[in-house]
Tab-separated table of C-alpha atoms and ligand atoms in Angstrom:
chain	number	residue	atom	x	y	z
A	211	MET	CA	57.165	-52.603	-7.517
A	212	SER	CA	54.193	-51.412	-5.574
A	213	LYS	CA	55.205	-48.477	-3.240
A	214	ILE	CA	53.847	-47.606	-0.050
A	215	GLU	CA	51.465	-44.364	-0.608
A	216	ARG	CA	49.129	-43.252	2.371
A	217	VAL	CA	50.026	-44.055	6.409
A	218	GLU	CA	48.342	-43.052	8.841
A	219	VAL	CA	48.221	-43.256	12.881
A	220	PHE	CA	44.866	-43.989	14.929
A	221	VAL	CA	44.897	-42.799	18.705
A	222	ALA	CA	41.063	-43.802	20.139
A	223	SER	CA	39.587	-45.688	23.610
A	224	PRO	CA	37.588	-48.020	22.984
A	225	GLY	CA	36.714	-49.112	26.096
A	226	ARG	CA	40.915	-48.469	26.486
A	227	THR	CA	43.748	-46.908	24.332
A	228	PHE	CA	44.757	-47.860	21.239
A	229	VAL	CA	47.144	-46.886	18.867
A	230	THR	CA	46.993	-48.382	15.363
A	231	LEU	CA	49.070	-47.728	11.796
A	232	ARG	CA	47.687	-48.751	8.908
A	233	ILE	CA	50.124	-48.390	5.454
A	234	THR	CA	48.487	-48.703	2.212
A	235	THR	CA	49.988	-49.148	-1.179
A	236	ASP	CA	49.650	-47.177	-4.273
A	237	ASP	CA	47.951	-50.651	-5.841
A	238	GLY	CA	45.384	-49.965	-2.986
A	239	VAL	CA	46.706	-52.952	-0.371
A	240	THR	CA	46.573	-51.553	2.912
A	241	GLY	CA	48.217	-53.510	6.363
A	242	LEU	CA	47.833	-52.680	9.978
A	243	GLY	CA	49.962	-52.262	13.370
A	244	ASP	CA	49.877	-51.551	17.010
A	245	ALA	CA	51.772	-49.128	18.493
A	246	THR	CA	49.914	-49.541	21.304
A	247	LEU	CA	53.068	-48.227	24.586
A	248	ASN	CA	50.515	-48.316	27.811
A	249	GLY	CA	50.153	-45.439	29.038
A	250	ARG	CA	52.994	-43.186	26.982
A	251	GLU	CA	50.521	-43.623	23.904
A	252	LEU	CA	51.376	-40.676	22.798
A	253	ALA	CA	54.923	-40.290	22.873
A	254	VAL	CA	54.604	-43.338	19.970
A	255	ALA	CA	52.172	-41.747	17.697
A	256	SER	CA	54.386	-39.226	17.694
A	257	TYR	CA	57.293	-40.903	16.548
A	258	LEU	CA	55.145	-42.544	13.757
A	259	ARG	CA	54.054	-39.272	12.864
A	260	ASP	CA	56.724	-37.393	12.997
A	261	HIS	CA	60.050	-39.516	12.150
A	262	LEU	CA	58.581	-42.493	10.590
A	263	VAL	CA	56.211	-41.543	8.015
A	264	PRO	CA	57.707	-39.378	6.317
A	265	LEU	CA	60.548	-41.722	5.948
A	266	LEU	CA	57.831	-45.199	4.784
A	267	ILE	CA	56.310	-42.850	1.691
A	268	GLY	CA	56.969	-44.260	-1.926
A	269	LYS	CA	58.986	-47.442	-0.117
A	270	ASP	CA	58.586	-50.856	-0.924
A	271	PRO	CA	56.326	-53.238	0.890
A	272	ALA	CA	57.953	-56.562	0.146
A	273	ARG	CA	61.091	-55.346	1.870
A	274	ILE	CA	59.894	-55.945	5.490
A	275	GLU	CA	63.799	-57.365	6.379
A	276	ASP	CA	65.711	-53.693	4.787
A	277	MET	CA	62.922	-51.779	6.301
A	278	TRP	CA	63.405	-53.652	10.156
A	279	GLN	CA	67.011	-52.389	10.124
A	280	TYR	CA	66.609	-48.824	8.065
A	281	LEU	CA	64.254	-47.839	10.941
A	282	TYR	CA	66.177	-49.643	13.596
A	283	ARG	CA	70.196	-49.389	12.817
A	284	GLY	CA	69.200	-45.514	10.916
A	285	ALA	CA	67.872	-44.280	13.668
A	286	TYR	CA	71.474	-44.328	15.820
A	287	TRP	CA	69.500	-43.935	18.958
A	288	ARG	CA	68.507	-47.825	19.609
A	289	ARG	CA	66.468	-49.467	21.133
A	290	GLY	CA	63.479	-48.584	23.663
A	291	PRO	CA	60.050	-49.004	24.642
A	292	VAL	CA	58.427	-46.380	22.333
A	293	THR	CA	61.365	-47.389	19.189
A	294	MET	CA	60.534	-50.356	18.903
A	295	THR	CA	56.409	-50.114	19.493
A	296	ALA	CA	56.728	-47.688	16.508
A	297	ILE	CA	59.124	-50.378	14.032
A	298	ALA	CA	56.986	-53.018	15.446
A	299	ALA	CA	53.734	-51.035	14.188
A	300	VAL	CA	55.445	-51.142	10.642
A	301	ASP	CA	56.990	-54.401	10.827
A	302	THR	CA	53.140	-55.634	11.669
A	303	ALA	CA	51.667	-53.434	8.622
A	304	LEU	CA	54.036	-55.223	6.367
A	305	TRP	CA	53.143	-58.360	7.183
A	306	ASP	CA	49.794	-58.027	6.758
A	307	ILE	CA	50.366	-56.592	2.998
A	308	LYS	CA	52.962	-59.690	2.735
A	309	GLY	CA	50.065	-61.860	3.800
A	310	LYS	CA	47.450	-59.925	1.636
A	311	THR	CA	49.289	-59.579	-1.481
A	312	ALA	CA	50.570	-63.598	-2.015
A	313	GLY	CA	46.732	-64.454	-0.045
A	314	LEU	CA	47.671	-66.541	2.270
A	315	PRO	CA	47.613	-66.193	6.339
A	316	VAL	CA	50.721	-64.451	7.719
A	317	TYR	CA	51.827	-67.839	9.668
A	318	GLN	CA	51.403	-69.702	5.962
A	319	LEU	CA	54.609	-67.315	5.498
A	320	LEU	CA	56.270	-68.067	8.673
A	321	GLY	CA	56.370	-71.639	7.972
A	322	GLY	CA	52.741	-72.789	8.266
A	323	HIS	CA	51.153	-74.680	11.255
A	324	SER	CA	53.563	-76.201	14.188
A	325	ARG	CA	50.436	-77.120	16.055
A	326	ASP	CA	47.075	-77.096	15.459
A	327	GLY	CA	45.940	-74.402	17.694
A	328	VAL	CA	47.166	-71.820	20.307
A	329	LEU	CA	47.011	-72.804	24.455
A	330	VAL	CA	46.600	-70.116	25.903
A	331	TYR	CA	45.845	-68.934	29.720
A	332	SER	CA	43.677	-66.526	31.420
A	333	HIS	CA	42.879	-64.401	34.555
A	334	ALA	CA	40.891	-65.042	37.119
A	335	SER	CA	41.348	-62.866	40.243
A	336	GLY	CA	39.671	-61.455	43.217
A	337	THR	CA	39.578	-59.784	46.546
A	338	ASP	CA	39.334	-61.900	48.709
A	339	VAL	CA	40.605	-66.633	48.320
A	340	PRO	CA	35.981	-67.901	47.906
A	341	SER	CA	35.713	-64.968	45.010
A	342	LEU	CA	39.617	-66.297	43.722
A	343	LEU	CA	37.979	-69.536	44.080
A	344	ASP	CA	34.392	-68.959	42.009
A	345	ASP	CA	37.093	-67.475	38.918
A	346	VAL	CA	39.189	-69.890	38.151
A	347	GLN	CA	35.796	-72.431	38.741
A	348	ARG	CA	34.352	-70.408	35.725
A	349	TYR	CA	37.309	-70.123	33.948
A	350	LEU	CA	37.866	-73.965	33.450
A	351	GLU	CA	34.303	-73.815	32.625
A	352	LEU	CA	34.687	-71.730	29.757
A	353	GLY	CA	37.025	-74.352	28.223
A	354	TYR	CA	40.318	-72.762	29.378
A	355	LYS	CA	43.148	-75.085	30.053
A	356	ALA	CA	45.297	-72.378	31.510
A	357	VAL	CA	44.455	-70.053	34.898
A	358	ARG	CA	45.930	-67.379	36.209
A	359	ALA	CA	45.189	-66.831	39.968
A	360	GLN	CA	46.135	-63.381	41.521
A	361	ALA	CA	44.107	-62.738	44.667
A	362	ALA	CA	44.231	-59.120	46.912
A	363	VAL	CA	45.892	-59.279	49.752
A	364	PRO	CA	44.820	-58.713	53.052
A	365	ASP	CA	44.590	-54.950	54.137
A	366	VAL	CA	47.193	-53.936	51.932
A	367	GLY	CA	44.824	-51.772	48.924
A	368	GLY	CA	45.674	-52.440	45.219
A	369	THR	CA	47.421	-55.886	45.360
A	370	TYR	CA	48.062	-55.829	41.182
A	371	GLY	CA	45.767	-58.363	39.498
A	372	VAL	CA	42.824	-57.718	40.876
A	373	ARG	CA	39.988	-56.987	38.371
A	374	LYS	CA	37.245	-54.396	39.503
A	375	GLY	CA	35.041	-54.795	36.362
A	376	LYS	CA	35.199	-57.625	33.409
A	377	VAL	CA	37.835	-57.225	32.244
A	378	TYR	CA	40.970	-56.312	34.779
A	379	GLU	CA	42.473	-53.021	33.853
A	380	PRO	CA	45.803	-51.298	35.603
A	381	ALA	CA	45.412	-48.059	33.932
A	382	ALA	CA	42.647	-46.441	34.975
A	383	THR	CA	43.044	-42.936	36.430
A	384	GLU	CA	44.222	-39.515	35.036
A	385	LEU	CA	46.661	-39.439	36.753
A	386	PRO	CA	48.916	-43.072	38.074
A	387	ASP	CA	46.882	-44.435	40.990
A	388	GLU	CA	49.594	-44.702	43.894
A	389	GLN	CA	49.041	-47.847	45.966
A	390	PRO	CA	50.325	-49.459	48.839
A	391	TRP	CA	52.922	-52.734	48.810
A	392	ASP	CA	53.798	-54.691	51.602
A	393	THR	CA	56.170	-57.479	50.336
A	394	GLU	CA	55.753	-59.925	53.936
A	395	ALA	CA	52.310	-59.471	53.488
A	396	TYR	CA	52.156	-60.826	49.977
A	397	LEU	CA	55.186	-63.996	50.755
A	398	GLY	CA	52.727	-65.006	53.917
A	399	PHE	CA	49.122	-64.994	51.803
A	400	ALA	CA	50.075	-65.460	48.023
A	401	PRO	CA	51.024	-69.366	48.555
A	402	THR	CA	48.022	-69.785	50.706
A	403	TYR	CA	45.441	-68.939	48.435
A	404	LEU	CA	47.880	-70.679	45.264
A	405	GLU	CA	47.119	-74.154	47.859
A	406	ALA	CA	43.982	-73.101	47.880
A	407	VAL	CA	43.649	-73.577	44.522
A	408	ARG	CA	45.080	-76.722	43.457
A	409	GLU	CA	43.173	-78.518	46.776
A	410	ARG	CA	39.945	-77.320	45.408
A	411	PHE	CA	40.032	-77.915	41.354
A	412	GLY	CA	43.936	-80.596	41.334
A	413	PHE	CA	46.053	-81.067	39.109
A	414	GLY	CA	44.416	-81.055	35.660
A	415	PHE	CA	44.840	-77.752	34.453
A	416	HIS	CA	47.732	-75.576	34.133
A	417	LEU	CA	48.307	-72.815	37.110
A	418	LEU	CA	50.352	-69.328	36.514
A	419	HIS	CA	51.173	-66.367	38.689
A	420	ASP	CA	52.641	-62.748	38.214
A	421	VAL	CA	54.742	-61.124	41.037
A	422	HIS	CA	54.912	-58.205	38.818
A	423	HIS	CA	58.710	-57.319	39.321
A	424	ARG	CA	57.759	-56.582	43.108
A	425	LEU	CA	60.158	-59.527	44.937
A	426	THR	CA	64.149	-58.721	45.338
A	427	PRO	CA	65.941	-61.904	44.170
A	428	ILE	CA	66.302	-63.820	47.516
A	429	GLU	CA	62.361	-62.791	48.753
A	430	ALA	CA	61.958	-64.411	44.246
A	431	ALA	CA	63.789	-67.433	45.444
A	432	ARG	CA	61.674	-67.698	49.042
A	433	PHE	CA	58.010	-67.339	46.862
A	434	GLY	CA	59.527	-70.103	44.466
A	435	LYS	CA	60.656	-72.800	46.755
A	436	SER	CA	57.262	-72.148	48.700
A	437	VAL	CA	55.211	-72.570	45.825
A	438	GLU	CA	56.863	-75.716	44.673
A	439	ALA	CA	54.132	-78.172	45.373
A	440	CYS	CA	51.201	-76.191	43.690
A	441	ARG	CA	53.411	-77.106	40.498
A	442	LEU	CA	53.323	-73.843	38.864
A	443	PHE	CA	53.120	-73.462	35.202
A	444	TRP	CA	55.332	-70.636	35.657
A	445	MET	CA	55.546	-67.588	38.272
A	446	GLU	CA	56.062	-64.722	36.427
A	447	ASP	CA	58.556	-61.453	36.558
A	448	PRO	CA	59.415	-62.502	39.758
A	449	THR	CA	62.158	-59.505	40.106
A	450	PRO	CA	62.796	-56.739	37.820
A	451	ALA	CA	65.121	-57.878	34.696
A	452	GLU	CA	67.606	-54.591	34.102
A	453	ASN	CA	70.160	-56.873	36.155
A	454	GLN	CA	69.537	-60.441	34.351
A	455	GLU	CA	72.178	-61.940	36.153
A	456	ALA	CA	69.828	-61.362	38.959
A	457	PHE	CA	67.758	-64.922	37.630
A	458	ARG	CA	70.577	-66.916	38.559
A	459	LEU	CA	70.370	-66.610	42.380
A	460	ILE	CA	66.532	-67.341	41.781
A	461	ARG	CA	67.329	-70.211	40.033
A	462	GLN	CA	69.552	-71.698	42.472
A	463	HIS	CA	66.774	-72.307	45.118
A	464	THR	CA	64.284	-73.366	43.357
A	465	THR	CA	62.199	-75.345	40.085
A	466	THR	CA	59.187	-73.309	39.834
A	467	PRO	CA	59.657	-72.615	36.164
A	468	ILE	CA	60.413	-68.830	35.340
A	469	ALA	CA	58.994	-65.957	32.968
A	470	VAL	CA	59.824	-62.972	32.018
A	471	GLY	CA	59.753	-60.330	29.218
A	472	GLU	CA	56.968	-58.329	28.646
A	473	VAL	CA	58.694	-55.119	29.505
A	474	MET	CA	61.898	-56.062	27.025
A	475	ASN	CA	62.326	-54.242	23.330
A	476	SER	CA	64.960	-55.807	21.842
A	477	ILE	CA	66.834	-59.128	21.917
A	478	TRP	CA	69.635	-57.813	23.615
A	479	ASP	CA	67.142	-57.359	26.651
A	480	VAL	CA	66.621	-61.040	26.752
A	481	GLN	CA	69.934	-62.403	26.162
A	482	HIS	CA	71.574	-63.645	28.816
A	483	LEU	CA	68.611	-65.141	29.961
A	484	ILE	CA	67.928	-66.948	27.559
A	485	THR	CA	71.818	-68.038	26.586
A	486	GLU	CA	72.628	-68.736	30.090
A	487	GLN	CA	68.768	-70.720	31.166
A	488	LEU	CA	68.282	-67.976	33.597
A	489	ILE	CA	64.518	-68.645	32.526
A	490	ASP	CA	62.295	-71.026	31.394
A	491	TYR	CA	59.229	-68.799	29.256
A	492	VAL	CA	59.904	-65.358	26.817
A	493	ARG	CA	57.498	-62.449	27.515
A	494	THR	CA	58.303	-60.846	24.649
A	495	THR	CA	55.614	-59.371	22.019
A	496	VAL	CA	55.050	-58.866	18.589
A	497	VAL	CA	54.494	-54.682	19.425
A	498	HIS	CA	56.774	-54.224	22.567
A	499	ALA	CA	59.983	-55.998	20.979
A	500	GLY	CA	60.060	-55.152	17.072
A	501	GLY	CA	57.459	-56.610	15.257
A	502	ILE	CA	57.260	-60.038	13.730
A	503	THR	CA	61.082	-59.564	12.531
A	504	HIS	CA	62.626	-59.048	15.710
A	505	LEU	CA	59.984	-60.983	17.556
A	506	ARG	CA	60.652	-64.187	15.596
A	507	ARG	CA	64.480	-63.353	16.057
A	508	ILE	CA	64.515	-64.094	19.444
A	509	PHE	CA	61.969	-66.497	19.454
A	510	ASP	CA	64.795	-68.489	17.625
A	511	LEU	CA	67.492	-67.880	20.182
A	512	ALA	CA	65.482	-69.089	22.999
A	513	ALA	CA	64.511	-72.052	20.776
A	514	LEU	CA	68.863	-72.788	20.967
A	515	TYR	CA	68.589	-73.254	25.066
A	516	GLN	CA	64.793	-74.498	25.619
A	517	VAL	CA	63.113	-71.745	26.500
A	518	ARG	CA	59.512	-71.443	25.328
A	519	THR	CA	57.349	-68.654	24.117
A	520	GLY	CA	55.237	-66.898	27.268
A	521	SER	CA	53.696	-64.000	24.793
A	522	HIS	CA	52.029	-61.259	27.201
A	523	GLY	CA	48.456	-60.542	25.850
A	524	ALA	CA	46.821	-58.053	28.453
A	525	THR	CA	44.221	-55.750	27.489
A	526	ASP	CA	46.534	-52.719	26.318
A	527	LEU	CA	48.251	-55.184	23.092
A	528	SER	CA	45.463	-54.253	20.846
A	529	PRO	CA	43.150	-56.869	18.608
A	530	VAL	CA	46.303	-56.184	15.956
A	531	SER	CA	48.924	-57.293	17.645
A	532	MET	CA	46.892	-60.366	19.258
A	533	ALA	CA	46.154	-61.819	15.804
A	534	ALA	CA	49.883	-61.006	15.002
A	535	ALA	CA	51.079	-62.745	17.554
A	536	VAL	CA	49.032	-65.856	17.286
A	537	HIS	CA	50.025	-66.502	13.710
A	538	LEU	CA	53.990	-66.407	15.097
A	539	ASP	CA	52.630	-68.944	18.228
A	540	ILE	CA	51.034	-71.880	15.627
A	541	SER	CA	54.150	-71.343	13.709
A	542	VAL	CA	57.189	-71.384	16.047
A	543	PRO	CA	58.720	-74.801	16.874
A	544	ASN	CA	59.673	-73.927	20.651
A	545	PHE	CA	55.717	-72.389	21.111
A	546	GLY	CA	55.232	-72.788	25.431
A	547	ILE	CA	51.714	-70.753	25.903
A	548	GLN	CA	49.885	-66.903	24.938
A	549	GLU	CA	48.315	-64.915	27.397
A	550	HIS	CA	44.143	-63.665	26.648
A	551	MET	CA	42.666	-61.563	28.369
A	552	GLY	CA	40.500	-60.117	25.838
A	553	HIS	CA	39.104	-56.210	25.694
A	554	PRO	CA	36.791	-54.340	26.870
A	555	ASP	CA	33.520	-54.412	24.506
A	556	GLU	CA	33.487	-51.194	22.641
A	557	ALA	CA	36.779	-52.040	21.206
A	558	ALA	CA	35.032	-55.021	18.928
A	559	GLU	CA	33.362	-52.001	17.671
A	560	VAL	CA	36.321	-51.290	16.194
A	561	PHE	CA	38.568	-54.130	15.438
A	562	ARG	CA	36.881	-56.740	13.896
A	563	THR	CA	39.382	-60.118	14.012
A	564	GLY	CA	39.163	-63.490	12.520
A	565	VAL	CA	41.166	-64.807	16.205
A	566	THR	CA	38.803	-67.691	17.254
A	567	PHE	CA	39.042	-69.330	20.926
A	568	ALA	CA	37.413	-73.168	21.144
A	569	ASP	CA	38.544	-75.665	23.759
A	570	GLY	CA	41.153	-73.594	25.448
A	571	MET	CA	43.043	-72.089	22.339
A	572	LEU	CA	43.021	-69.486	19.816
A	573	HIS	CA	43.463	-70.042	16.424
A	574	PRO	CA	44.252	-67.782	13.754
A	575	SER	CA	42.098	-66.259	10.901
A	576	GLU	CA	42.617	-68.265	7.272
A	577	GLU	CA	41.966	-64.767	5.996
A	578	PRO	CA	44.765	-63.365	3.911
A	579	GLY	CA	47.346	-61.334	6.287
A	580	LEU	CA	46.448	-60.487	9.750
A	581	GLY	CA	42.778	-61.014	9.693
A	582	VAL	CA	42.119	-58.061	11.082
A	583	GLU	CA	39.902	-54.501	9.958
A	584	TYR	CA	39.872	-51.458	11.830
A	585	ASP	CA	36.938	-49.325	10.995
A	586	GLU	CA	37.820	-45.178	11.739
A	587	LYS	CA	34.567	-43.835	12.096
A	588	ALA	CA	33.787	-46.038	14.538
A	589	ALA	CA	37.278	-45.676	16.286
A	590	GLU	CA	36.386	-41.481	16.088
A	591	ARG	CA	32.996	-42.312	18.630
A	592	PHE	CA	35.522	-43.066	20.852
A	593	PRO	CA	37.908	-39.913	21.651
A	594	TYR	CA	41.732	-40.149	23.204
A	595	GLN	CA	41.450	-40.663	27.087
A	596	GLN	CA	44.547	-40.199	29.252
A	597	ARG	CA	44.883	-42.924	31.175
A	598	TYR	CA	48.135	-44.224	33.292
A	599	LEU	CA	49.585	-46.947	35.189
A	600	PRO	CA	49.408	-46.861	39.349
A	601	VAL	CA	52.633	-46.229	40.566
A	602	ALA	CA	53.578	-48.310	44.068
A	603	ARG	CA	54.419	-46.791	47.763
A	604	ARG	CA	56.254	-49.202	50.510
A	605	LEU	CA	54.834	-48.989	53.454
A	606	ASP	CA	56.775	-46.158	54.490
A	607	GLY	CA	56.141	-44.144	51.564
A	608	SER	CA	59.039	-44.980	49.639
A	609	VAL	CA	58.634	-45.725	45.344
A	610	HIS	CA	58.256	-49.625	44.385
A	611	ASP	CA	58.177	-51.568	41.379
A	612	TRP	CA	54.871	-51.623	40.580
B	733	GCO	C1	50.266	-59.079	32.134
B	733	GCO	C2	50.887	-58.113	32.664
B	733	GCO	C3	50.020	-56.592	32.673
B	733	GCO	C4	50.501	-55.555	33.139
B	733	GCO	C5	49.851	-54.376	31.816
B	733	GCO	C6	51.197	-53.097	31.696
B	733	GCO	O1	51.244	-59.944	32.878
B	733	GCO	O2	49.223	-59.825	31.631
B	733	GCO	O3	51.608	-57.962	33.938
B	733	GCO	O4	48.944	-56.761	33.449
B	733	GCO	O5	50.311	-54.841	34.110
B	733	GCO	O6	49.960	-55.346	30.325
B	733	GCO	O7	50.227	-52.813	30.742
B	734	MG	MG1	52.933	-59.899	33.790
């Protein structure tokens, strides 16, 4: 039996912050896991370094399920983003090791191809409608078959999802940027630009939109109804999902499909959404929902209820978890779509990934394991920089969901 000999936690900011776990066995096999929790990175790094690393040394890396149970049940304190991201990093690294040991890419261990490629969507945005339309055109020309559209609400600063640089990056300030929010202005404006996108480019591609938790259930129902003619692939996070029951009201009013789950960490967080068929796509991810082992469990539950997958894939999910996502996406029967935002250029100096993009789809690496390498020397050139996500405030100054 091989044993876990060394476990390292790297925190670096190549264009943005990533926390990366590397497990090495006594026979020299290494596995990588992503442990990035945007804006709360050091909490996960400490959870790993101070609490999990001592538990891993000397253990059998082949016992992935047992390790998952040990770290989840063995903590006594269950769930939550910090714990589940730390468990995810260990789990992902062990799958990487298992693949390398078997000489197989991870998707082969998960049952092999269920499809030829992983359909992805990327993010078009604009500070106004004309610049959004130009951006949609750019993504269609790049070959994307699915595009998310977001535009700045006129006279309301800091709308979610509007790109400033090359890649959209909301965690950009040393302390949280406080951004104004006006629900009525958004509800009046957003349907008009989604209509403008359909009018200009037609229906030959999938159109998505992220509400980013900003509406109440009845407002979300109104929004969903008002964009039905645009035939969205989905409206995402229409209302915060702590109260899963809230989605029933939205469902009663609109046929616009609903996607939820990027901030969820466990199967229990999405249980009712799935089993009561209150959503159409579940957006939980490898990195924030307990790794490949747990995400596959969520996806299997979803399959029973005709809920498809649509995993989160923003810039804060490192190339390690994106690779893991593609291995899972290509193999599960109920895959729907994968978000694909890309990373700042500096990230490519630190992570080498075998994932490729062609014809609107991502393809996994054929190398054993996940097919990602981490260059720790290069990472030293990018020391950790503290960055926070913004906070939203309504026009009366009260805090809103960002
Ligand atoms: C998305 C997300 C992101 C999040 C970000 C927070 O749909 O891609 O909503 O943009 O805001 O991942 O860390
Ligand atoms: Mg989102």
